[in-house]
């Protein structure tokens, strides 16, 4: 009996402890401190060394570039450079820098600092080139030389005219880091970042949080929040639960299926289309896809409306061609997507003699910008089966997938999923649709598409300095590529985020960058 | 006893070497390229090859193994590329967090499991026994990560009693109270299966002891029931319960992997899952070796404890 009593006492004590526990439950997040739920731990906070949007979301609040994107657009506006001049032949850019700007560590921001940044990334003999690798340095590969003319003037000499240059300067890869901090930190610079932005770095607790504070001596308008905490929560369900419980004030990349949980006054769901294309690379070199009719047939056979509405729950739009509509000035709005027309697809397959063909389809399990690749892949497989194509799916983990796809599909597969997020209408087609971008030439044209006219248009567009002229060239390119169908154009993602009602002045940018300087947290 | 401990420690060395061989060559066999993971979607085959050479990944596999092993013996576990810091710093920091979670769960499951087993045995076929057996069966059958989600929904979202995830309040947190508050749900979810196993085995160990003659003698001599059970029987049963605890300690540490993912606990399990998906080879290898070393150490401690309790075990 005594034993039983003892146990009963323990149970009562445990019950009492549970009842008292609410007193200790998680408090609301503090005023002025914005807590952001991120999808992963950042790799590094060195802007030249990273490629992931997840890392960029932190970086753009710590650092600034010579140019930046005008809020709400992808147009280039002055940043740390007040103005610039481009030489007539388009190979010399002279920037007038903002004066009186200092990095968070007190180092002055000047022309020498700009030179240091570009030389570190581009010159293999630079003493701090070993703080890389710099995977996106090719954004600036046309830069031949950077010269500090005087304290506030810096000149870039390009090897050839390169229209996306100003836009690339606004991309995170072009953000300015403090030379003194790189010299002091070496390879560890990415864990103790120093920039000129509206927030300064405070601490990085491994897998717990990156904390940044308002920089009181900021040259521009001071930030609206006292501090921002970026918290990595890899599991999407846990992120959603933290958002509902009030442990975080904002989360990005809300899973489509969770969006319905954030209806009501307590939360705001924010959406913004960005320069993203989700497509299928078709192997135009060999097999059934070498025939344009078959490539067009699969474009007709896939029900893209159903994919964006049912699989992605309306978080994407149907894509019409290789250029996303977010590049407003360069987008050809006369193009309409291939309609869902299985009968036409069957007719085209019959004409090509490819009825009942067997196809190998590379699908990835996840990956940057890939949305819901397995569900999308199986929906595509079912649509193709409905027109008589026998599609065999091979699924790979993202890095393995890239290791298979980037070197080219030849001898391996007929189609593969892919998605790109870019900052300029040049990047994706130039790197993935030109003949000179076939994998053996170091590009990403893994489906071996080749059309001399497209090559010519892309080369001219990149060297044309006049934007209207560039726009006309891109629009013509889109028409040809849509007709040639080297890809199946599936979706343009609308990024989303959810905030609670204590967050004000927040909007998402088409650049996918998370600019938080104006956000106020009550 | 001293020589027994030394003998057990010496036997651990080949085990650890075996673990290092296994983890090294399995990581080498996993498809996917660390250089690709670093360079991201923009990696050209040419850049991948160059970076692999910079990382020393172009050397023959066996040579790479011995370089890695040699460095490890001098305490250099290499540098994690995904975390951009020394592997050993990352692993030790994370392992500490896992030990906090697993340690609390282990204490919880040991006390509750043994207690439930003792009560069950003392009241064999009674109401308490049946109730405990039923609860234990449910506990053993529910996967811990699923239970974790249920706990989050119930205690964090509906009742708002405990935080959803993490180890401390993310801003202005810290301290023991904050830690304990964050520990309640993940430690409970982690403890449940092990509690069930320990309860079942404690019950049968106790029943066996209670059938012994000397227990009957003690009862006949008028020793109180509580002393018979807690003093005589439990002490004897512990000899068979301790090895079970040792095995469960290992399960609790490995079970922490799922729980750390669900509760976003910054431990070594969560680190390993992320590191594997990022192909951070050195971090995975370092993490596995440290966990294995700890596992081996657990077993030695259990063996030694058992030897101390039971003189029949030859030391």
Short mmCIF file of C-alpha atoms in Angstrom, two decimals, chain B residues 41-247:
data_model
loop_
_atom_site.label_atom_id
_atom_site.label_comp_id
_atom_site.label_asym_id
_atom_site.label_seq_id
_atom_site.Cartn_x
_atom_site.Cartn_y
_atom_site.Cartn_z
CA UNK B 41 23.33 25.31 -58.92
CA UNK B 42 25.82 27.45 -60.83
CA UNK B 43 28.57 24.85 -60.64
CA UNK B 44 30.20 24.03 -63.96
CA UNK B 45 32.00 20.69 -64.19
CA UNK B 46 35.26 22.61 -64.61
CA UNK B 47 34.83 24.58 -61.37
CA UNK B 48 33.76 21.42 -59.57
CA UNK B 49 36.97 19.66 -60.60
CA UNK B 50 39.08 22.63 -59.54
CA UNK B 51 37.45 22.90 -56.12
CA UNK B 52 37.73 19.16 -55.54
CA UNK B 53 41.45 19.46 -56.19
CA UNK B 54 41.67 22.41 -53.76
CA UNK B 55 39.87 20.34 -51.12
CA UNK B 56 42.22 17.41 -51.70
CA UNK B 57 39.31 15.22 -52.85
CA UNK B 58 41.10 14.21 -56.03
CA UNK B 59 43.62 12.06 -54.14
CA UNK B 60 43.18 8.26 -53.96
CA UNK B 61 40.59 7.18 -51.41
CA UNK B 62 42.92 5.11 -49.22
CA UNK B 63 45.45 7.91 -49.06
CA UNK B 64 42.69 10.32 -48.06
CA UNK B 65 41.59 7.95 -45.30
CA UNK B 66 45.03 7.82 -43.74
CA UNK B 67 45.48 11.59 -44.00
CA UNK B 68 42.15 12.05 -42.25
CA UNK B 69 42.89 9.44 -39.57
CA UNK B 70 46.34 10.89 -38.94
CA UNK B 71 44.99 14.40 -38.57
CA UNK B 72 42.26 13.17 -36.24
CA UNK B 73 44.79 11.56 -33.92
CA UNK B 74 46.38 14.98 -33.51
CA UNK B 75 42.97 16.47 -32.73
CA UNK B 76 42.48 18.05 -36.16
CA UNK B 77 39.11 16.91 -37.51
CA UNK B 78 39.31 19.26 -40.48
CA UNK B 79 37.20 22.26 -41.38
CA UNK B 80 33.49 22.08 -42.14
CA UNK B 81 32.77 23.85 -45.39
CA UNK B 82 29.08 24.33 -44.72
CA UNK B 83 29.71 25.88 -41.30
CA UNK B 84 33.04 27.40 -42.27
CA UNK B 85 34.61 26.50 -38.95
CA UNK B 86 36.64 23.65 -37.40
CA UNK B 87 34.68 20.39 -37.30
CA UNK B 88 35.65 19.65 -33.72
CA UNK B 89 34.21 22.96 -32.44
CA UNK B 90 30.93 22.38 -34.21
CA UNK B 91 30.69 18.71 -33.16
CA UNK B 92 31.50 19.29 -29.49
CA UNK B 93 29.09 22.22 -29.22
CA UNK B 94 26.28 20.23 -30.80
CA UNK B 95 27.08 17.06 -28.91
CA UNK B 96 26.79 18.95 -25.63
CA UNK B 97 23.27 20.00 -26.57
CA UNK B 98 22.35 16.43 -27.51
CA UNK B 99 23.69 15.14 -24.20
CA UNK B 100 21.50 17.63 -22.32
CA UNK B 101 18.41 16.43 -24.19
CA UNK B 102 19.32 12.74 -24.14
CA UNK B 103 20.54 12.93 -20.53
CA UNK B 104 17.27 14.37 -19.23
CA UNK B 105 15.28 11.90 -21.34
CA UNK B 106 17.43 9.06 -20.02
CA UNK B 107 16.94 10.03 -16.38
CA UNK B 108 13.24 10.39 -17.06
CA UNK B 109 12.85 7.01 -18.75
CA UNK B 110 15.03 5.21 -16.19
CA UNK B 111 13.08 6.49 -13.19
CA UNK B 112 9.63 6.15 -14.75
CA UNK B 113 10.44 2.84 -16.45
CA UNK B 114 11.84 1.16 -13.35
CA UNK B 115 9.08 2.57 -11.18
CA UNK B 116 6.40 1.35 -13.57
CA UNK B 117 8.08 -2.06 -13.78
CA UNK B 118 8.29 -2.37 -9.99
CA UNK B 119 4.65 -1.34 -9.49
CA UNK B 120 3.56 -3.75 -12.21
CA UNK B 121 5.49 -6.64 -10.68
CA UNK B 122 4.37 -5.87 -7.15
CA UNK B 123 0.74 -5.89 -8.27
CA UNK B 124 1.00 -8.65 -10.85
CA UNK B 125 -2.33 -9.07 -12.73
CA UNK B 126 -3.86 -6.31 -10.60
CA UNK B 127 -5.47 -3.15 -11.96
CA UNK B 128 -2.25 -1.11 -11.74
CA UNK B 129 -0.36 -3.84 -13.64
CA UNK B 130 -2.97 -3.98 -16.39
CA UNK B 131 -3.13 -0.19 -16.70
CA UNK B 132 0.65 0.13 -16.85
CA UNK B 133 0.97 -2.70 -19.38
CA UNK B 134 -1.62 -1.01 -21.57
CA UNK B 135 0.07 2.41 -21.40
CA UNK B 136 3.50 0.86 -21.99
CA UNK B 137 2.22 -0.92 -25.08
CA UNK B 138 0.93 2.36 -26.52
CA UNK B 139 4.20 4.10 -25.61
CA UNK B 140 6.31 1.48 -27.36
CA UNK B 141 4.13 1.57 -30.45
CA UNK B 142 4.09 5.33 -31.14
CA UNK B 143 7.04 6.58 -33.21
CA UNK B 144 8.74 9.29 -31.17
CA UNK B 145 8.69 11.94 -33.91
CA UNK B 146 4.94 11.47 -34.31
CA UNK B 147 4.45 11.76 -30.59
CA UNK B 148 6.60 14.89 -30.73
CA UNK B 149 4.22 16.48 -33.22
CA UNK B 150 1.23 15.58 -31.08
CA UNK B 151 2.91 17.09 -28.03
CA UNK B 152 3.59 20.30 -29.97
CA UNK B 153 0.00 20.59 -31.12
CA UNK B 154 -1.42 19.83 -27.69
CA UNK B 155 0.94 21.48 -25.20
CA UNK B 156 2.50 24.23 -27.30
CA UNK B 157 -0.23 25.35 -29.69
CA UNK B 158 -3.50 24.51 -27.89
CA UNK B 159 -2.59 24.83 -24.21
CA UNK B 160 0.37 27.21 -24.75
CA UNK B 161 2.17 25.62 -21.81
CA UNK B 162 5.56 25.10 -23.41
CA UNK B 163 7.53 26.59 -26.29
CA UNK B 164 7.25 24.92 -29.69
CA UNK B 165 10.92 24.48 -30.44
CA UNK B 166 14.49 25.56 -29.85
CA UNK B 167 16.68 25.38 -26.77
CA UNK B 168 16.38 28.89 -25.34
CA UNK B 169 14.14 31.86 -25.99
CA UNK B 170 15.62 33.30 -29.12
CA UNK B 171 15.97 36.83 -27.79
CA UNK B 172 16.72 37.67 -24.17
CA UNK B 173 16.53 34.01 -23.17
CA UNK B 174 19.01 31.85 -21.34
CA UNK B 175 19.37 30.35 -17.89
CA UNK B 176 18.35 27.03 -16.42
CA UNK B 177 14.63 27.82 -16.16
CA UNK B 178 14.44 28.72 -19.83
CA UNK B 179 16.35 25.56 -20.76
CA UNK B 180 14.10 23.31 -18.64
CA UNK B 181 11.01 24.91 -20.10
CA UNK B 182 12.27 24.10 -23.59
CA UNK B 183 13.28 20.59 -22.53
CA UNK B 184 9.94 19.31 -21.26
CA UNK B 185 8.34 18.38 -24.59
CA UNK B 186 11.33 17.00 -26.54
CA UNK B 187 12.67 15.07 -23.54
CA UNK B 188 9.23 13.56 -22.91
CA UNK B 189 8.80 12.56 -26.54
CA UNK B 190 12.26 11.06 -26.55
CA UNK B 191 11.77 9.18 -23.26
CA UNK B 192 8.49 7.46 -24.07
CA UNK B 193 9.67 4.43 -26.07
CA UNK B 194 12.63 3.76 -23.78
CA UNK B 195 10.36 4.08 -20.73
CA UNK B 196 8.16 1.38 -22.18
CA UNK B 197 11.04 -0.98 -22.86
CA UNK B 198 12.59 -0.43 -19.44
CA UNK B 199 9.22 -0.90 -17.74
CA UNK B 200 8.61 -4.26 -19.44
CA UNK B 201 12.06 -5.60 -18.69
CA UNK B 202 12.06 -4.28 -15.12
CA UNK B 203 8.73 -6.00 -14.58
CA UNK B 204 10.01 -9.40 -15.67
CA UNK B 205 13.31 -8.97 -13.81
CA UNK B 206 11.39 -8.11 -10.65
CA UNK B 207 8.98 -11.00 -11.05
CA UNK B 208 11.86 -13.41 -11.34
CA UNK B 209 13.49 -12.12 -8.19
CA UNK B 210 10.21 -12.05 -6.26
CA UNK B 211 9.84 -15.79 -6.88
CA UNK B 212 13.15 -16.51 -5.16
CA UNK B 213 13.25 -18.28 -1.83
CA UNK B 214 15.08 -15.55 0.03
CA UNK B 215 12.25 -13.11 -0.70
CA UNK B 216 9.78 -15.56 0.73
CA UNK B 217 12.09 -15.93 3.72
CA UNK B 218 12.29 -12.20 4.20
CA UNK B 219 8.50 -11.89 4.05
CA UNK B 220 8.12 -14.77 6.49
CA UNK B 221 10.48 -13.03 8.87
CA UNK B 222 8.10 -10.08 8.82
CA UNK B 223 10.11 -7.62 6.75
CA UNK B 224 7.77 -4.87 5.45
CA UNK B 225 6.52 -5.20 1.87
CA UNK B 226 8.08 -1.88 0.87
CA UNK B 227 11.48 -2.96 2.14
CA UNK B 228 11.17 -6.34 0.48
CA UNK B 229 10.43 -4.77 -2.85
CA UNK B 230 12.53 -1.63 -2.87
CA UNK B 231 15.37 -2.99 -0.77
CA UNK B 232 15.84 -6.68 -1.46
CA UNK B 233 14.13 -7.41 -4.76
CA UNK B 234 14.94 -4.21 -6.67
CA UNK B 235 18.61 -4.36 -5.70
CA UNK B 236 18.86 -7.91 -7.04
CA UNK B 237 16.87 -7.09 -10.16
CA UNK B 238 19.12 -4.13 -10.95
CA UNK B 239 21.79 -6.57 -12.13
CA UNK B 240 19.57 -7.46 -15.09
CA UNK B 241 18.09 -3.97 -15.44
CA UNK B 242 21.41 -2.08 -15.78
CA UNK B 243 22.46 -3.62 -19.11
CA UNK B 244 19.02 -2.70 -20.44
CA UNK B 245 19.57 0.85 -19.28
CA UNK B 246 22.89 0.87 -21.12
CA UNK B 247 21.28 -0.24 -24.36
#
